[in-house]
């Protein structure tokens, strides 16, 4: 894998440039989740680290989260070996954010292997901010996975929330003698090489009833705009059996290497906007077709009434056709 010059330095997202990007249409998009993966430079990656190394990293990360202080007023929940599911521990989050969490891509085989090698010791945790708009998973696939949520369609707000928390966490980690694992050629290094570079995932929940009925077209549009549809796994919203929920999809970026964080967000905004535009075209075509059918039915009823023979007046016999 050749390196890329865009990863020479630690990222400094240009929030001012991001603020100039158009907002996504709120009629078809909400909410948004921006997440990123981080690992400690001196710590082996999954599944090779020992129980002692994992406990040491967990101690540093949990202390760093406590150092965040009153800006977040967060709380850390340590996961027990009997309940080591980050997804289960995140159930207290608002329901509007759960669809993205159930769409989070994970390597279950890797996690199971790591748990087996550690003999059930987890040293894992879930941290959430007081307003429940930020969250951190400790020792999932990577040492940290930081989430920033936004209930509206405003990607800029979600990214700003994520970037602020990531920057604060980096400062707290460095104060305690740690640093992020970063390469000048390959960017942030993660357990899975497919996430090298920015390690960023911008996930957008979209309402696409027309395109959901055309899965091949949706797949082609996603590929054209460097997006992919995330699989929703065991979501409580899906288990209700509501037909409307089947028309919601979570789209996210496929490109993380060789681009900046700002470019990733810009690409998602442009791609999702194009997909929503196509969805609206299909909606307008369907509505026009429905209107044409209604008009035709009304005309048929009118002609049926006009062609009907007149009924004879009382006392008169009906005319006999010649």
Coordinates of C-alpha atoms in Angstrom, one line a residue:
X1 CA 0.0 0.0 0.0
X2 CA 1.7 3.2 -1.1
X3 CA 1.6 6.1 1.4
X4 CA -0.1 9.4 0.8
X5 CA 1.1 13.0 1.5
X6 CA -2.3 14.0 3.0
X7 CA -1.4 12.0 6.1
X8 CA 2.0 13.6 6.7
X9 CA 0.7 15.5 9.7
X10 CA -1.9 14.9 12.4
X11 CA -5.3 16.2 11.0
X12 CA -6.6 19.6 11.8
X13 CA -10.1 19.7 10.3
X14 CA -11.0 23.0 8.8
X15 CA -14.4 23.6 10.3
X16 CA -14.7 27.0 8.6
X17 CA -14.5 25.4 5.2
X18 CA -16.9 22.7 6.3
X19 CA -19.4 25.4 7.4
X20 CA -19.6 26.6 3.8
X21 CA -20.9 23.2 2.5
X22 CA -24.7 23.0 1.8
X23 CA -26.8 21.3 4.4
X24 CA -28.5 18.0 3.6
X25 CA -32.3 18.1 3.0
X26 CA -34.0 17.5 6.3
X27 CA -37.0 16.0 4.6
X28 CA -35.1 12.9 3.7
X29 CA -32.1 12.9 6.1
X30 CA -31.8 12.6 9.9
X31 CA -30.0 11.9 12.1
X32 CA -26.2 12.0 11.4
X33 CA -23.3 10.2 13.2
X34 CA -19.6 10.9 12.7
X35 CA -17.2 8.4 14.3
X36 CA -13.5 7.8 14.3
X37 CA -11.0 5.1 15.5
X38 CA -7.9 5.7 17.6
X39 CA -5.2 3.5 19.1
X40 CA -2.5 4.2 21.6
X41 CA 1.0 4.3 20.0
X42 CA 2.7 2.0 22.6
X43 CA -0.1 -0.6 22.8
X44 CA -0.4 -3.7 20.6
X45 CA -3.6 -4.0 18.5
X46 CA -6.3 -6.6 18.8
X47 CA -6.1 -9.5 19.2
X48 CA -2.4 -9.6 20.1
X49 CA -2.4 -7.6 23.3
X50 CA -2.2 -9.3 26.7
X51 CA -4.6 -8.9 29.6
X52 CA -2.0 -6.7 31.4
X53 CA -1.5 -4.5 28.4
X54 CA -5.3 -4.1 27.9
X55 CA -5.8 -3.2 31.6
X56 CA -3.0 -0.6 31.4
X57 CA -4.5 1.0 28.3
X58 CA -8.0 0.9 29.8
X59 CA -6.7 2.7 33.0
X60 CA -5.0 5.4 30.9
X61 CA -8.1 6.0 28.7
X62 CA -10.6 6.0 31.6
X63 CA -8.4 8.5 33.5
X64 CA -8.2 10.7 30.4
X65 CA -12.0 10.7 30.1
X66 CA -12.3 11.8 33.7
X67 CA -10.0 14.6 32.8
X68 CA -12.5 15.9 30.3
X69 CA -14.2 17.5 33.3
X70 CA -17.2 19.8 33.2
X71 CA -17.2 20.4 29.5
X72 CA -18.9 17.0 29.0
X73 CA -20.0 15.8 32.4
X74 CA -19.8 12.3 31.0
X75 CA -20.0 9.0 32.7
X76 CA -18.0 5.8 32.1
X77 CA -19.6 2.4 32.3
X78 CA -17.2 -0.5 32.7
X79 CA -18.4 -3.7 30.9
X80 CA -18.2 -7.0 32.8
X81 CA -17.1 -10.3 31.1
X82 CA -20.7 -11.4 31.3
X83 CA -22.0 -8.3 29.6
X84 CA -19.2 -7.1 27.2
X85 CA -21.4 -5.9 24.4
X86 CA -20.9 -2.2 23.6
X87 CA -24.2 -2.2 21.7
X88 CA -26.1 -3.5 24.7
X89 CA -24.4 -1.0 27.0
X90 CA -25.4 1.9 24.7
X91 CA -29.1 1.1 25.0
X92 CA -29.7 4.2 27.1
X93 CA -29.0 6.4 24.1
X94 CA -31.9 8.2 22.5
X95 CA -33.8 5.9 20.1
X96 CA -33.1 8.3 17.2
X97 CA -29.4 7.4 17.4
X98 CA -29.7 3.6 17.7
X99 CA -30.1 2.8 14.0
X100 CA -26.6 4.1 13.3
X101 CA -25.2 2.0 16.2
X102 CA -26.9 -1.1 14.9
X103 CA -25.3 -0.4 11.5
X104 CA -21.8 -0.1 12.9
X105 CA -19.5 -2.4 11.0
X106 CA -17.6 -4.8 13.3
X107 CA -15.4 -7.9 12.9
X108 CA -17.3 -10.2 15.2
X109 CA -14.8 -13.0 14.6
X110 CA -11.9 -10.8 15.7
X111 CA -13.6 -9.7 18.8
X112 CA -14.6 -13.2 19.8
X113 CA -11.0 -14.4 19.2
X114 CA -9.7 -11.6 21.4
X115 CA -12.1 -12.4 24.2
X116 CA -11.1 -16.1 24.0
X117 CA -7.4 -15.3 24.2
X118 CA -8.0 -13.0 27.2
X119 CA -9.9 -15.7 29.0
X120 CA -13.1 -13.5 29.4
X121 CA -11.3 -10.5 30.8
X122 CA -12.7 -7.5 29.0
X123 CA -11.3 -4.2 30.3
X124 CA -13.9 -2.5 28.2
X125 CA -16.2 0.4 28.7
X126 CA -18.7 2.8 27.2
X127 CA -18.5 6.6 28.0
X128 CA -21.3 9.0 27.2
X129 CA -21.6 12.8 27.6
X130 CA -24.3 14.3 29.7
X131 CA -26.3 15.5 26.7
X132 CA -26.0 12.0 25.1
X133 CA -24.7 13.5 21.9
X134 CA -21.2 12.1 22.3
X135 CA -20.0 8.6 23.0
X136 CA -16.8 6.6 23.2
X137 CA -16.3 2.8 23.0
X138 CA -13.2 1.5 24.8
X139 CA -11.6 -1.7 23.4
X140 CA -14.1 -2.7 20.8
X141 CA -12.1 -3.4 17.6
X142 CA -9.7 -0.6 18.4
X143 CA -8.6 1.0 21.6
X144 CA -11.1 3.9 21.1
X145 CA -14.0 4.6 18.9
X146 CA -15.4 8.1 19.3
X147 CA -18.9 9.1 18.2
X148 CA -20.5 12.4 17.6
X149 CA -24.3 12.5 17.0
X150 CA -26.6 15.1 15.6
X151 CA -30.4 14.6 15.6
X152 CA -30.9 16.8 12.5
X153 CA -29.4 16.5 9.0
X154 CA -26.6 18.9 9.9
X155 CA -23.3 16.9 9.2
X156 CA -21.3 20.0 10.1
X157 CA -22.7 20.0 13.6
X158 CA -22.0 16.2 14.1
X159 CA -18.5 16.5 12.7
X160 CA -17.8 19.6 14.9
X161 CA -19.0 17.6 18.0
X162 CA -16.8 14.6 17.1
X163 CA -13.7 16.7 16.3
X164 CA -14.0 18.7 19.6
X165 CA -14.2 15.5 21.6
X166 CA -11.4 13.8 19.7
X167 CA -9.2 16.9 20.2
X168 CA -10.0 17.0 23.9
X169 CA -9.3 13.3 24.3
X170 CA -5.9 13.6 22.5
X171 CA -4.9 16.5 24.8
X172 CA -5.9 14.5 27.9
X173 CA -4.0 11.3 26.7
X174 CA -0.9 13.3 25.9
X175 CA -1.0 14.9 29.3
X176 CA -0.8 11.4 30.8
X177 CA 2.1 10.3 28.6
X178 CA 0.3 8.7 25.7
X179 CA -0.2 9.5 22.1
X180 CA -2.3 8.3 19.1
X181 CA -0.8 5.7 16.7
X182 CA -0.2 7.7 13.5
X183 CA 2.1 7.3 10.5
X184 CA 3.2 10.1 8.2
X185 CA 2.5 7.8 5.2
X186 CA -0.6 5.9 6.2
X187 CA -2.4 8.2 8.7
X188 CA -4.1 6.7 11.7
X189 CA -3.3 3.0 12.1
X190 CA -6.2 0.8 13.0
X191 CA -6.8 -2.9 13.7
X192 CA -8.2 -3.4 10.2
X193 CA -6.0 -1.8 7.4
X194 CA -9.1 -0.9 5.5
X195 CA -9.6 1.9 8.0
X196 CA -6.1 3.4 7.8
X197 CA -5.9 7.0 6.9
X198 CA -8.6 9.1 8.6
X199 CA -10.3 6.2 10.2
X200 CA -13.5 8.3 9.8
X201 CA -17.0 7.0 9.3
X202 CA -19.8 9.6 8.4
X203 CA -23.1 7.7 8.7
X204 CA -26.3 9.3 7.5
X205 CA -29.8 7.9 8.1
X206 CA -31.9 8.4 5.0
X207 CA -35.6 8.1 4.2
X208 CA -35.6 6.5 0.7
X209 CA -38.9 4.6 0.1
X210 CA -38.6 4.8 -3.7
X211 CA -35.0 3.8 -4.0
X212 CA -35.4 1.0 -1.4
X213 CA -37.8 -0.5 -3.9
X214 CA -35.0 -0.3 -6.5
X215 CA -32.0 -1.9 -4.7
X216 CA -29.8 -2.2 -7.8
X217 CA -30.2 1.4 -8.7
X218 CA -29.5 2.4 -5.0
X219 CA -26.4 0.2 -5.0
X220 CA -25.2 1.8 -8.3
X221 CA -25.7 5.3 -7.0
X222 CA -23.8 4.5 -3.8
X223 CA -20.9 3.1 -5.8
X224 CA -20.8 6.2 -8.0
X225 CA -20.6 8.6 -5.1
X226 CA -18.2 6.5 -2.9
X227 CA -20.9 5.5 -0.5
X228 CA -22.2 2.2 0.8
X229 CA -25.4 1.0 2.5
X230 CA -24.7 -0.4 6.0
X231 CA -26.6 -3.5 7.0
X232 CA -28.9 -2.9 10.0
X233 CA -28.3 -5.8 12.4
X234 CA -31.0 -6.7 15.0
X235 CA -32.2 -3.1 15.4
X236 CA -35.1 -2.8 17.8
X237 CA -36.6 -0.3 15.4
X238 CA -36.6 -3.0 12.7
X239 CA -38.0 -5.7 14.9
X240 CA -41.3 -3.8 15.3
X241 CA -42.2 -4.8 11.8
X242 CA -43.2 -1.3 10.7
X243 CA -43.2 -1.1 7.0
X244 CA -41.9 2.5 7.1
X245 CA -38.7 1.4 8.9
X246 CA -37.8 -0.9 6.0
X247 CA -37.5 2.3 3.9
X248 CA -34.8 3.8 6.1
X249 CA -31.2 3.1 5.2
X250 CA -27.8 4.2 6.7
X251 CA -25.3 5.4 4.1
X252 CA -21.6 6.0 4.9
X253 CA -18.4 6.8 3.1
X254 CA -16.2 4.2 1.6
X255 CA -13.1 6.3 1.2
X256 CA -10.9 6.9 4.3
X257 CA -7.3 6.8 2.8
X258 CA -5.6 9.5 0.9
X259 CA -8.2 12.2 1.8
X260 CA -8.6 14.7 4.6
X261 CA -11.5 14.5 7.1
X262 CA -13.0 17.7 5.6
X263 CA -12.9 16.0 2.1
X264 CA -14.6 12.9 3.5
X265 CA -17.5 15.0 4.9
X266 CA -17.8 17.0 1.6
X267 CA -17.9 13.8 -0.4
X268 CA -20.7 12.4 1.8
X269 CA -22.7 15.6 1.5
X270 CA -22.5 15.7 -2.3
X271 CA -23.2 12.0 -2.6
X272 CA -26.2 11.9 -0.3
X273 CA -27.6 15.1 -1.9
X274 CA -27.4 13.4 -5.3
X275 CA -29.2 10.3 -4.0
X276 CA -31.9 12.4 -2.4
X277 CA -32.4 14.3 -5.6
X278 CA -32.9 11.0 -7.5
X279 CA -35.4 9.9 -4.7
X280 CA -37.4 13.1 -5.3
X281 CA -37.5 12.6 -9.0
X282 CA -38.9 9.1 -8.4
X283 CA -41.4 10.5 -5.9
X284 CA -42.6 13.2 -8.4
X285 CA -42.9 10.5 -11.2
X286 CA -45.0 8.3 -8.9
X287 CA -47.2 11.2 -7.9
X288 CA -47.7 12.2 -11.5
X289 CA -48.6 8.7 -12.4
X290 CA -51.1 8.5 -9.6
X291 CA -52.7 11.8 -10.6
X292 CA -53.0 10.5 -14.2
X293 CA -54.7 7.3 -13.0
X294 CA -57.1 9.3 -10.8
X295 CA -57.9 11.6 -13.7
X296 CA -58.5 8.7 -16.0
X297 CA -60.8 7.0 -13.5
X298 CA -62.8 10.2 -13.1
X299 CA -63.2 10.6 -16.8
X300 CA -64.3 6.9 -17.2
X301 CA -67.0 7.5 -14.5
X302 CA -68.2 10.7 -16.2
X303 CA -68.5 8.9 -19.6
X304 CA -70.3 6.0 -18.0
X305 CA -72.9 8.3 -16.6
X306 CA -73.3 10.2 -19.9
X307 CA -73.8 6.9 -22.0
X308 CA -76.4 5.5 -19.6
X309 CA -79.9 5.5 -21.3
X310 CA -82.4 7.9 -19.7
X311 CA -85.0 6.3 -17.4
X312 CA -88.7 6.7 -18.6
X313 CA -90.9 9.2 -16.8
X314 CA -93.6 7.7 -14.5
X315 CA -96.5 6.3 -16.6
X316 CA -94.4 6.1 -19.8
X317 CA -93.1 2.9 -21.4
X318 CA -89.4 2.6 -22.1
X319 CA -88.6 3.1 -25.7
X320 CA -87.9 -0.2 -27.6
X321 CA -84.7 0.0 -29.7
X322 CA -85.3 -0.3 -33.4

